[in-house]
Coordinates of C-alpha atoms in Angstrom, one line a residue:
X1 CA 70.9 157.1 101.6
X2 CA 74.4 157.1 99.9
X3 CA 76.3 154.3 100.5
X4 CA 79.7 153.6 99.9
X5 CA 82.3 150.7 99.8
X6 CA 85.7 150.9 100.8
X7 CA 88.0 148.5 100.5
X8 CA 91.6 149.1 102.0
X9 CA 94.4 146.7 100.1
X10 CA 98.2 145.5 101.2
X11 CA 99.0 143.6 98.3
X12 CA 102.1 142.5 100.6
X13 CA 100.9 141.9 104.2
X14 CA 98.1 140.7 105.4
X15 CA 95.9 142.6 108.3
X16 CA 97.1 139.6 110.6
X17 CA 100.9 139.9 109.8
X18 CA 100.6 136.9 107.0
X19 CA 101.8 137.1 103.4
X20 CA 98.5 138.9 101.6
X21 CA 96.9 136.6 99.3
X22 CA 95.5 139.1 97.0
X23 CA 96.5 137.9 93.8
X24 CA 96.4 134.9 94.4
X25 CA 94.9 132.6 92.0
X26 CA 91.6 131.1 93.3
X27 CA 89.8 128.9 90.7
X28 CA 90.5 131.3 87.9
X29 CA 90.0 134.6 89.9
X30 CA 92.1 136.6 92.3
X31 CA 91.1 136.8 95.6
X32 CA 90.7 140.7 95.7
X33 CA 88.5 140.9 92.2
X34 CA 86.3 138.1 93.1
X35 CA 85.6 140.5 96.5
X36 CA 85.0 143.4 94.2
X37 CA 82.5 141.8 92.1
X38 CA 80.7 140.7 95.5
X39 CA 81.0 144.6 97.2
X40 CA 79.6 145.3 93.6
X41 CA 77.0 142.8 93.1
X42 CA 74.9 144.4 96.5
X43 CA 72.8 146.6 94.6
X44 CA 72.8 149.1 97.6
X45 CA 76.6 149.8 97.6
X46 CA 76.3 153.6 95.2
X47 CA 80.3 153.5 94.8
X48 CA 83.3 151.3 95.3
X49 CA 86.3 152.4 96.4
X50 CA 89.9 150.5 96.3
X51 CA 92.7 152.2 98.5
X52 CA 96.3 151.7 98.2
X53 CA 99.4 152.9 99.2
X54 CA 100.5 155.2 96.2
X55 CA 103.7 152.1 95.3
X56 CA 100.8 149.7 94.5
X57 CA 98.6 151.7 92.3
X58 CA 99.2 149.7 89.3
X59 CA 98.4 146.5 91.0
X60 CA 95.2 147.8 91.8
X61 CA 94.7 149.2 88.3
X62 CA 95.2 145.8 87.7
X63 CA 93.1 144.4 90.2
X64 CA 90.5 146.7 89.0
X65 CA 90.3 146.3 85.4
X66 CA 86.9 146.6 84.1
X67 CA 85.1 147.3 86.8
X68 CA 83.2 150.2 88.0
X69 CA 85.5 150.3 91.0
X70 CA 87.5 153.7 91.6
X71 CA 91.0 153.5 92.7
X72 CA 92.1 155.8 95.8
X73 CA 95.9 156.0 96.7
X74 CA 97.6 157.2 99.9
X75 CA 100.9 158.0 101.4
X76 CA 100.1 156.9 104.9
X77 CA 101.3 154.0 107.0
X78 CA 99.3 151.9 108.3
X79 CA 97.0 152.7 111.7
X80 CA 99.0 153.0 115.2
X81 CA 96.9 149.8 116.7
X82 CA 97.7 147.5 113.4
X83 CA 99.9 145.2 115.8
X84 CA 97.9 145.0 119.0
X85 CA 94.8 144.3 116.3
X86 CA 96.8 141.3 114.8
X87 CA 97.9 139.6 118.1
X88 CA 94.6 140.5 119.2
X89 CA 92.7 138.3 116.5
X90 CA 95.0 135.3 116.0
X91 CA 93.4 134.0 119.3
X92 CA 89.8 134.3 117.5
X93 CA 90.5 133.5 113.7
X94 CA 87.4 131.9 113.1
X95 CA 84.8 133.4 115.3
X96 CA 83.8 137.7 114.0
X97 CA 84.6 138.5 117.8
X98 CA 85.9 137.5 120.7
X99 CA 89.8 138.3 120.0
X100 CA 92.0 139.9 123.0
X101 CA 91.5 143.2 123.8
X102 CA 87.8 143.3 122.6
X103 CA 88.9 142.8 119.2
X104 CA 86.6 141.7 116.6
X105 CA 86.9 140.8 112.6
X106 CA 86.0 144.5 112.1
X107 CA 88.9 145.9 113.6
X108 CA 91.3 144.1 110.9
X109 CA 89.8 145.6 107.6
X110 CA 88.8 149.9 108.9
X111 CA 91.1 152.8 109.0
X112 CA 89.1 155.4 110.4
X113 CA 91.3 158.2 108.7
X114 CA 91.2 156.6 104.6
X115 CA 87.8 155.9 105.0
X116 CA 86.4 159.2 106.5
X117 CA 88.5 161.3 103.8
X118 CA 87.0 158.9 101.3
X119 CA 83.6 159.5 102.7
X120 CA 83.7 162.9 102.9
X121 CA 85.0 163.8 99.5
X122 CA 82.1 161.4 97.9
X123 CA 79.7 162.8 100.5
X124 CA 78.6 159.4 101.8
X125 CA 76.0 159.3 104.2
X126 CA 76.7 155.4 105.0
X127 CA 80.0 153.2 104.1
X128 CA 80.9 149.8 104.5
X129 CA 83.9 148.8 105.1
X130 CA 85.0 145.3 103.1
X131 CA 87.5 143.1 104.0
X132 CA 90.0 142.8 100.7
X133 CA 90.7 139.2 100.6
X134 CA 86.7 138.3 101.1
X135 CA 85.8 136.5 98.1
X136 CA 82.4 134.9 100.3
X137 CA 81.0 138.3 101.1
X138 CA 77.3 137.8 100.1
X139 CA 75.8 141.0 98.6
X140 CA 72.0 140.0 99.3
X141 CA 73.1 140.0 103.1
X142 CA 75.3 143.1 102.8
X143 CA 71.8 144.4 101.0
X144 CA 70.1 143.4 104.0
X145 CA 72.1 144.7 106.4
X146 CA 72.4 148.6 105.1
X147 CA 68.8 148.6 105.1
X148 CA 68.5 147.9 108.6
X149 CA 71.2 150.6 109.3
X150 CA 69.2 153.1 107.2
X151 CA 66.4 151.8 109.7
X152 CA 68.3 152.6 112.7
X153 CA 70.4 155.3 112.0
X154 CA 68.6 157.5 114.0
X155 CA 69.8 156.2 117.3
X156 CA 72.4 153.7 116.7
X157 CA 75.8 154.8 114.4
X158 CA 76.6 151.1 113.1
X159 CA 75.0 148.2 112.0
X160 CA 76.9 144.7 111.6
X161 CA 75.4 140.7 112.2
X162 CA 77.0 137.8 113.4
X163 CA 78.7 135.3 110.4
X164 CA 81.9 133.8 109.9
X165 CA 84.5 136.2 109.6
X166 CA 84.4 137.0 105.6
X167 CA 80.5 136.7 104.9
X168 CA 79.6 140.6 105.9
X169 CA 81.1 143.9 106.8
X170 CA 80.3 146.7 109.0
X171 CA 78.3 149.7 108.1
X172 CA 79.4 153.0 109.8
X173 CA 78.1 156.4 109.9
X174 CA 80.6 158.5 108.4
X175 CA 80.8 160.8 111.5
X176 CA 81.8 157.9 113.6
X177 CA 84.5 157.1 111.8
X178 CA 85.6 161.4 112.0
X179 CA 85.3 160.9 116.0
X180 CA 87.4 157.5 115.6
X181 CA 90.0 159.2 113.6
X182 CA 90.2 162.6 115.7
X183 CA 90.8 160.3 118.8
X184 CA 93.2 157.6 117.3
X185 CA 91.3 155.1 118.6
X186 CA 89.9 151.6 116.6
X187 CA 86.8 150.7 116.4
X188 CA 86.7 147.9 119.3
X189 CA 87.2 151.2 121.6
X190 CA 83.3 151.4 121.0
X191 CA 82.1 148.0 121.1
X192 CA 84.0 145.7 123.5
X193 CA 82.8 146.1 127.1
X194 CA 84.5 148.9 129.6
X195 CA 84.0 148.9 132.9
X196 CA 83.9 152.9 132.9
X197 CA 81.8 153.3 130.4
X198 CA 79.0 150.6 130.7
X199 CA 76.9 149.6 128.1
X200 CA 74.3 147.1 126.3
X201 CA 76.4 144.7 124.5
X202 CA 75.8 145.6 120.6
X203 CA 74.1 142.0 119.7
X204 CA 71.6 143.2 122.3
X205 CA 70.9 146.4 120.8
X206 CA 69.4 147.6 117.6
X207 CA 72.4 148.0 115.9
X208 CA 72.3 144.1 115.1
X209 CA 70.4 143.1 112.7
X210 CA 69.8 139.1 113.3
X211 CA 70.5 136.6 110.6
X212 CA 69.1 133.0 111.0
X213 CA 71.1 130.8 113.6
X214 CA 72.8 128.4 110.6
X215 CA 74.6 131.3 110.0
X216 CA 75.3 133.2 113.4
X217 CA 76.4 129.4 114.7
X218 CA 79.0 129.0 112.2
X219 CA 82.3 129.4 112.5
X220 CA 85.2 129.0 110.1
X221 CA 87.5 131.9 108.6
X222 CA 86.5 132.7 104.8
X223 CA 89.0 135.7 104.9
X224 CA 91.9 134.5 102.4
X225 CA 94.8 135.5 104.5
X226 CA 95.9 131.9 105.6
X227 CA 96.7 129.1 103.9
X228 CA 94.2 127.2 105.7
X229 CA 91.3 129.8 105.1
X230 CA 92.5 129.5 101.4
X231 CA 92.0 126.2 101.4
X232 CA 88.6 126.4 103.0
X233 CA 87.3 128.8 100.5
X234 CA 88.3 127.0 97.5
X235 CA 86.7 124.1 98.9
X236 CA 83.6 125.9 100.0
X237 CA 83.4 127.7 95.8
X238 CA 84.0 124.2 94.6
X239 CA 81.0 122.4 96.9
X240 CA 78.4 124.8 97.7
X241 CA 77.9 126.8 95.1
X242 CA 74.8 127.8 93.4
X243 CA 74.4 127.6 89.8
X244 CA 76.3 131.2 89.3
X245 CA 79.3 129.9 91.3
X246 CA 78.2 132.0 94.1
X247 CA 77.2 130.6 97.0
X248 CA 75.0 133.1 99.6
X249 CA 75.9 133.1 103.3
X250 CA 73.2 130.5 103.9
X251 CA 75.1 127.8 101.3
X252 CA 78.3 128.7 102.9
X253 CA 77.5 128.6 106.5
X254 CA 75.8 125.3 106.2
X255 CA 78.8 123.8 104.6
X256 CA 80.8 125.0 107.5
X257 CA 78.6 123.7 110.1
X258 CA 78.5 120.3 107.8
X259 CA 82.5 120.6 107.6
X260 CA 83.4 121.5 111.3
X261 CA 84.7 118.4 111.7
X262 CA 86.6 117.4 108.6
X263 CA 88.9 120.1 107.6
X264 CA 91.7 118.7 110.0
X265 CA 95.4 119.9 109.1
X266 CA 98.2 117.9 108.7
X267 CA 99.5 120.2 112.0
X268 CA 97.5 121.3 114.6
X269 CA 96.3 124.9 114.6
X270 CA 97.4 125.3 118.6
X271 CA 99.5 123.8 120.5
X272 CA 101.2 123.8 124.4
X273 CA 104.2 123.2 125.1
X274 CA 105.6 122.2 128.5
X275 CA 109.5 123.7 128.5
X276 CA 109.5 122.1 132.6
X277 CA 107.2 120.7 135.4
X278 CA 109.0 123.0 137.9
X279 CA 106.8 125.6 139.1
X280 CA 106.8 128.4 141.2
X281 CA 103.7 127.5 143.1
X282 CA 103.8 123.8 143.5
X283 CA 101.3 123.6 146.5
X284 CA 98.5 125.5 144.4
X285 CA 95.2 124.3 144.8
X286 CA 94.0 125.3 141.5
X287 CA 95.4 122.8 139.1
X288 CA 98.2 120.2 139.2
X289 CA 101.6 121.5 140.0
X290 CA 104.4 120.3 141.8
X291 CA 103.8 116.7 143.4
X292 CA 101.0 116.0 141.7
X293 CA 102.7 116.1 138.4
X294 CA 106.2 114.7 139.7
X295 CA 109.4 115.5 137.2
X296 CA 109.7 115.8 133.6
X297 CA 113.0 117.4 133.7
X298 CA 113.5 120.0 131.5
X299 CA 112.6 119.5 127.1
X300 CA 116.0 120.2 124.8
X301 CA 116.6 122.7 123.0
X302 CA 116.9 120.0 120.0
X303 CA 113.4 118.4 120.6
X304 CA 112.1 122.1 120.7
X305 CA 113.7 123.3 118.1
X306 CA 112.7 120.1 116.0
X307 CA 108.9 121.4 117.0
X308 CA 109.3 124.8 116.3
X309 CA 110.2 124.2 113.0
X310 CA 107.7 122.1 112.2
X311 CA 105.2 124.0 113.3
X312 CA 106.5 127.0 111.4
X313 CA 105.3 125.5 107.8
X314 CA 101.8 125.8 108.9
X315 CA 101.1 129.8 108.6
X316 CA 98.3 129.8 111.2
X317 CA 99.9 127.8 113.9
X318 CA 100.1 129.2 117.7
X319 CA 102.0 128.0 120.5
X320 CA 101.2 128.2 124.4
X321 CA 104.6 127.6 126.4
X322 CA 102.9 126.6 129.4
X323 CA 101.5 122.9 130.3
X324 CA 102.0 122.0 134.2
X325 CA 105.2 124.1 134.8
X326 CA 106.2 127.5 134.8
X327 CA 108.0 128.3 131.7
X328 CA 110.0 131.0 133.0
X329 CA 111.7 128.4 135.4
X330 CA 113.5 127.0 131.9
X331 CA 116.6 128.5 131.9
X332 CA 116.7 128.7 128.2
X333 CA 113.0 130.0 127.8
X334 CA 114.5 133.3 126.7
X335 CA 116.2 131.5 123.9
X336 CA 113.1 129.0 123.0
X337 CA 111.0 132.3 122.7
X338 CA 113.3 134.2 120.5
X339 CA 113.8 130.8 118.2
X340 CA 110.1 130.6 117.8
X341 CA 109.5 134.2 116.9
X342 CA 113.0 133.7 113.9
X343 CA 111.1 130.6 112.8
X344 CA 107.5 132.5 111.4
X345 CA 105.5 131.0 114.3
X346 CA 102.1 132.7 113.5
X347 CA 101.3 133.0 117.7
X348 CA 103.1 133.1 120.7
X349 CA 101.7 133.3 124.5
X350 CA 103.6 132.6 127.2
X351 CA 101.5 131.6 130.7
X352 CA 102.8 132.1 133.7
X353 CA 102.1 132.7 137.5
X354 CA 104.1 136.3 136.8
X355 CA 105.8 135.4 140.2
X356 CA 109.7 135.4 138.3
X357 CA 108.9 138.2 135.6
X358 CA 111.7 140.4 136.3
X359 CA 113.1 143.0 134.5
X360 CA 115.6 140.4 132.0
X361 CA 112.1 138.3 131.8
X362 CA 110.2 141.1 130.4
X363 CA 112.7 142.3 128.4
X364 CA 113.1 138.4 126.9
X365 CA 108.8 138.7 126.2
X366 CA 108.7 142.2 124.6
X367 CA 112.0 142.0 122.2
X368 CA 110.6 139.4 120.2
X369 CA 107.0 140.8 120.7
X370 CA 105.5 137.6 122.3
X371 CA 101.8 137.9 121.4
X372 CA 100.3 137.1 124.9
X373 CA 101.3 137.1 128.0
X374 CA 99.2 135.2 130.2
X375 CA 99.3 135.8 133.9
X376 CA 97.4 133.2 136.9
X377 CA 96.9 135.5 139.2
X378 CA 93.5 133.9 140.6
X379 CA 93.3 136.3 143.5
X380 CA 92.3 140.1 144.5
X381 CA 93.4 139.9 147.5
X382 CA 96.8 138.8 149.3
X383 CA 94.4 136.7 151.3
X384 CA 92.5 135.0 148.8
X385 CA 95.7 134.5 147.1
X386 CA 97.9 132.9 149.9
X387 CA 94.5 130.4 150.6
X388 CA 94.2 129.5 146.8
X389 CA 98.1 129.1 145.9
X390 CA 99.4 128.6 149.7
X391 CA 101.6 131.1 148.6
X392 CA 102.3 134.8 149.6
X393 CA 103.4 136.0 146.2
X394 CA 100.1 138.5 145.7
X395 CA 101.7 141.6 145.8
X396 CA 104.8 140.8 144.0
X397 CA 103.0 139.5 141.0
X398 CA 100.6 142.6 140.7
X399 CA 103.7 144.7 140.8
X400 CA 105.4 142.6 138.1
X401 CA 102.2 142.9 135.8
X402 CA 102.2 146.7 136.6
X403 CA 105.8 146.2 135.3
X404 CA 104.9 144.7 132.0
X405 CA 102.3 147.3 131.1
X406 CA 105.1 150.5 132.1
X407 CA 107.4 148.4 129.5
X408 CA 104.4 148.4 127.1
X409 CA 103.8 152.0 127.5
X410 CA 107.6 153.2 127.5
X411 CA 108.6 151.2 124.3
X412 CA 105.1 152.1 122.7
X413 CA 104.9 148.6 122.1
X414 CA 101.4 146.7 122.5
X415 CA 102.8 143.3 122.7
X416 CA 102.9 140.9 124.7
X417 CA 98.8 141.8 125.5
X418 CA 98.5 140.8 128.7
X419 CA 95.7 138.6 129.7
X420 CA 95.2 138.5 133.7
X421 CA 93.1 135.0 134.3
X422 CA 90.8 133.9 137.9
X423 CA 89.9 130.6 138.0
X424 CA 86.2 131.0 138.8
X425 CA 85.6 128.5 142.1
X426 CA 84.0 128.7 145.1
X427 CA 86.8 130.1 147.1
X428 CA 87.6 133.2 144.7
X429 CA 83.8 134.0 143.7
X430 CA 83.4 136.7 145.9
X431 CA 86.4 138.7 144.4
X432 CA 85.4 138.0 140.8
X433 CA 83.6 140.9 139.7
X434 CA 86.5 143.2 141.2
X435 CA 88.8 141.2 139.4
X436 CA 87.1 141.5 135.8
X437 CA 87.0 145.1 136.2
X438 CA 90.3 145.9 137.4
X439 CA 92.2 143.8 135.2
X440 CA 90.4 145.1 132.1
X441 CA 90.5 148.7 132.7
X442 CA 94.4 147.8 133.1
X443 CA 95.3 145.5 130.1
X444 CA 92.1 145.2 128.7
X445 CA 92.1 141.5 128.6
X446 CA 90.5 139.2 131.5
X447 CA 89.9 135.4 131.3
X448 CA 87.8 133.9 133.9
X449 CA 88.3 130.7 133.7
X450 CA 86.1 127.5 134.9
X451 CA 88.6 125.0 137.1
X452 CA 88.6 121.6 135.6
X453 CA 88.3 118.2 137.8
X454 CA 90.7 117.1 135.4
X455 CA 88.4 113.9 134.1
X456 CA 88.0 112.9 138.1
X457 CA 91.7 113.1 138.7
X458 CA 91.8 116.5 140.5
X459 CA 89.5 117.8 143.5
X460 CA 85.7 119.8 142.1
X461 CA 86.4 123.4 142.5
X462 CA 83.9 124.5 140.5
X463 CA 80.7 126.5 141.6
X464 CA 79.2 124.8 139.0
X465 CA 79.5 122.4 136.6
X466 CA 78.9 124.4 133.0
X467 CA 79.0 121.7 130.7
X468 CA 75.8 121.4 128.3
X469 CA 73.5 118.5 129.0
X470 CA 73.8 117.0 126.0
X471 CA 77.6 115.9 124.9
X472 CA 78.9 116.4 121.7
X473 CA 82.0 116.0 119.9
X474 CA 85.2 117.3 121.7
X475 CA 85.9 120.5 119.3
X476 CA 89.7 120.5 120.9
X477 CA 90.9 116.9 119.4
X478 CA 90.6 118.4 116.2
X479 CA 92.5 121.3 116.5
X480 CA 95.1 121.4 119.3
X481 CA 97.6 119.1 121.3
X482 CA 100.2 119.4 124.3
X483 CA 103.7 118.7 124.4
X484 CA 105.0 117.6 127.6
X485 CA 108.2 118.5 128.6
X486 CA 109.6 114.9 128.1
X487 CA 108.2 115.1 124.6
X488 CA 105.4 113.2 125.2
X489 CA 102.1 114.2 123.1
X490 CA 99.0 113.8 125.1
X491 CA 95.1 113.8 123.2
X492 CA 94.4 116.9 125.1
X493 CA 95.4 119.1 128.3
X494 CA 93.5 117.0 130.8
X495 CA 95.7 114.1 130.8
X496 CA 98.2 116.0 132.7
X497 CA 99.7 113.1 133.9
X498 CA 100.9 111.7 130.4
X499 CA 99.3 108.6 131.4
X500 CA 97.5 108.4 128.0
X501 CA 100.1 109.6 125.5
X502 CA 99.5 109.5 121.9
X503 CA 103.3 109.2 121.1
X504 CA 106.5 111.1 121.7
X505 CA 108.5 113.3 120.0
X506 CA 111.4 111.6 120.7
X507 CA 111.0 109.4 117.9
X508 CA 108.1 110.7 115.6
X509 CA 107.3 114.1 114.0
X510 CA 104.4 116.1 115.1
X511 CA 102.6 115.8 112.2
X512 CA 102.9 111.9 112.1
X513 CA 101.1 111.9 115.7
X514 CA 98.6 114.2 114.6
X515 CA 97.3 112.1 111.9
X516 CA 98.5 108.7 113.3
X517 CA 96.1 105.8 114.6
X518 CA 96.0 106.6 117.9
X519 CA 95.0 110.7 117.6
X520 CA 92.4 109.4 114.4
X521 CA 90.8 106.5 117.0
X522 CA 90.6 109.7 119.7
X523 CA 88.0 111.8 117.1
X524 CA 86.3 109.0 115.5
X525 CA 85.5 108.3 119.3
X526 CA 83.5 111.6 119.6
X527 CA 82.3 111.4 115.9
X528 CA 80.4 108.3 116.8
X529 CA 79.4 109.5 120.0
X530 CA 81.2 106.9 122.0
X531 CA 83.7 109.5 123.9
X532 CA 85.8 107.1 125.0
X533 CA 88.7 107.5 122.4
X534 CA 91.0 107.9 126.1
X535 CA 89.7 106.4 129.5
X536 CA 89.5 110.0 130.4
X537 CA 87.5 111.1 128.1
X538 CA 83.5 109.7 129.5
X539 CA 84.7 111.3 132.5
X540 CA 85.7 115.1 130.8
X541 CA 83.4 117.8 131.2
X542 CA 85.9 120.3 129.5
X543 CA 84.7 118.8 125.8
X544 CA 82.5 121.8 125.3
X545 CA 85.7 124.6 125.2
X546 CA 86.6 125.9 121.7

């Protein structure tokens, strides 16, 4: 069986929007040639082919210099679904799936028109399709894993495994990638879940081919297109490599699961922001709102600002304007939006109850191509609605999200993804599974989310109490805070109350909070298994979220 490898280069952008790391020095290698010499070094890979735009052809020639790698140019731009891939993923950076829209670390890295021309004109009868800045990807695996296609070909069209994003690739039939091409559609069109067109979930099928669990469990981007994935390559080349300097996916998934823990930032890698308390369902039973929060007034401009710019130096950060307020009941969140988008902010969402997103409102989300837009609707039905939220807003907020997605399809723009979320309780159960369905056939996005008792502080809602029976470290105090709109900084989003605060950032940066005392006592808590780095904390049952 002829198989090929292509990899598709941007020697300035990045597949997720970020400056493309491609040249970059990593520990006397460029990214891209180190992941040449691993696509060559599988001994199943017949030809290796480098694509560029016909302007970087002598970067490539550079890139490429000897090694049996041919270099492919092209005039073409890049594929229609480039953006709603990148928004898409930022939500799911270090997982291979799981990003909006049914996106997965495959999406990022395959063209379906470059790589079927290139097929066809070698006559490929399998091709792989390598990220360009994976300097991890383990041949012996990649080996592996186009033997089981070659296995399987006969009834399944693709063969991939479960690793941190960068370890493996996808193999494709050829063919597929013709169909893909012919219908401008990316490849998630075939593998996330549709509700018209129902099928086995790929990991179930024989298109997977399992790896051990060290390395489907881990987590941890090892794609160099971050500053923090750069970091956590180098780190992983320096510490668990073999003798050759090469570390397989076993070495480097075990370091990962080893590291989880200790590769903290100087910034968080998420963070929510509360612009105001007010809200435009105050009596919802759902979560706190209203009187149960009390006022924060409204945050400045200048402490936002002061965040958003600090935030901005970390290339991977994403913000949430959200907390226990509406945002869109800021009268300046128009401004605070467009300021964070001007600054570099790597991801914006904005969640909502969608009961003020008027015509100016969308307008204010899609111009600056706000990433998410995240709607609680909680409800099918007016009825279910006006008994969960005490509110009769049903209607109008189905025909503002119907609004959004005309807007997305008139501008031809696929941001903001919209993601329509159901708290999952006793009370909306029985309209769930409509819900899922209708919501993803319409935006493609549904989050069902499990209502949280807040640490004890808020009424059980839950049909179910999904926490694992044995606790574990809190993966959220190591990677994301909340802002309350008074600018104080809370451990996490279940001390919605502020009663707990780490800090504020009325007289501290961010980043001093983040690696302060009080944040540091909060992790070495769960570290040593004590969980009680907050009185809230031996109480939580949300520790388990990613």
């Amino acid at each position: 069986m002829k198989t090929i490898a292509v990899i598709e280069a941007d020697f300035a952008r990045g597949a997720l929007g970020t400056r493309a790391r491609l040249n970059d020095d990593l520990l006397g290698e460029t990214v891209l040639r180190r992941t040449l010499k691993r696509a060559l070094a599988a001994k199943r890979i017949d030809r290796a082919h480098l694509v560029v735009h016909h302007r970087e052809k002598p970067l490539a020639d550079a890139a490429v210099a000897g090694l049996d790698v041919v270099v492919q140019t092209h005039d073409a731009g890049s594929v229609p679904w480039r953006e709603m891939v990148a928004s898409g993923r930022k939500w799911s950076l270090d997982a291979w799936r799981g990003g909006l829209v049914g996106t997965s670390v495959f999406d990022e890295s395959l063209n379906p028109w470059l790589i079927d021309a290139i097929c066809q004109m070698d006559h490929a009868e399998a091709v792989v399709a390598v990220p360009p800045a994976a300097p991890l990807l383990d041949p012996d695996l990649l080996d592996r894993l186009i033997g089981h296609y070659e296995q399987v070909r006969g009834e399944m069209r693709l063969a991939l495994t479960q690793t941190a994003p960068g370890l493996s690739a996808v193999v494709c039939q050829p063919a597929l990638l013709g169909e893909l091409a012919k219908a401008g559609q990316p490849l998630c069109r075939i593998t996330a879940y549709r509700p018209d067109e129902p099928r086995k979930d790929l990991a179930n099928q024989s298109a997977y081919y399992a790896v051990p669990a060290e390395i489907s469990h881990a987590v941890g981007r090892c794609i160099v297109d971050t500053q923090c994935a750069a970091d956590r390559v180098a780190h992983v080349l320096r510490e668990a490599a073999d003798g050759d300097g090469t570390p397989d996916a076993t070495a480097v998934s075990r370091w990962l699961l080893d590291h989880r823990y200790d590769q903290i930032g100087a910034l968080p890698e998420e963070v929510e922001i509360e612009l105001t308390t007010e809200d435009s369902l105050p009596n919802t039973t759902l979560r706190p709102r209203g009187s149960a929060i009390g006022r924060r007034g409204l945050m400045s401009m200048d402490m936002y600002k002061r965040l958003i710019d600090e935030l901005a130096s970390r290339d991977d950060a994403r913000i949430i304007l959200g907390g226990f307020g509406d945002p869109l009941l800021h009268p300046e969140w128009p401004v605070m939006v467009a300021y964070a988008r001007q600054a570099g902010v790597f991801g914006i969402a904005v969640r909502t109850t969608g009961v003020k997103l008027d015509a100016p409102a969308i307008d204010a989300l899609m111009t600056p191509r706000v990433d998410v837009l995240n709607v609680l609707v909680d409800a099918m039905t007016p009825a279910t609605y006006r008994i969960v939220h005490k509110a009769d807003c049903h209607q109008q907020v189905v025909a503002n999200i119907e609004a959004v997605c005309a807007a997305n399809h008139q501008r031809q723009q696929p941001q903001p993804l919209i993601v329509c979320e159901m708290a999952k309780t006793r009370t909306t159960i029985g309209e769930m599974e409509q819900f899922f369905d209708h919501w993803i056939a319409k935006t493609g996005s549904v989050y069902i989310a499990g209502p949280s008792h807040y640490a004890r502080q808020w009424p059980e809602l839950a049909v179910m109490s999904m926490a694992p029976p044995a606790r574990a470290a809190c993966h959220r105090v190591f990677s994301r805070t909340l802002v309350l709109a008074d600018g104080r900084v809370t451990a996490c989003d279940q001390d919605y109350k502020g009663s707990h605060a780490i800090g504020s950032l009325a007289d501290s940066t961010l980043s001093s909070l983040w690696a302060g005392p009080a944040m540091t006592a909060v992790r070495r808590s769960h570290l040593d298994g004590r969980f009680d780095g907050t009185p809230l904390c031996p109480m939580c049952e949300e520790w388990n979220r990613p």
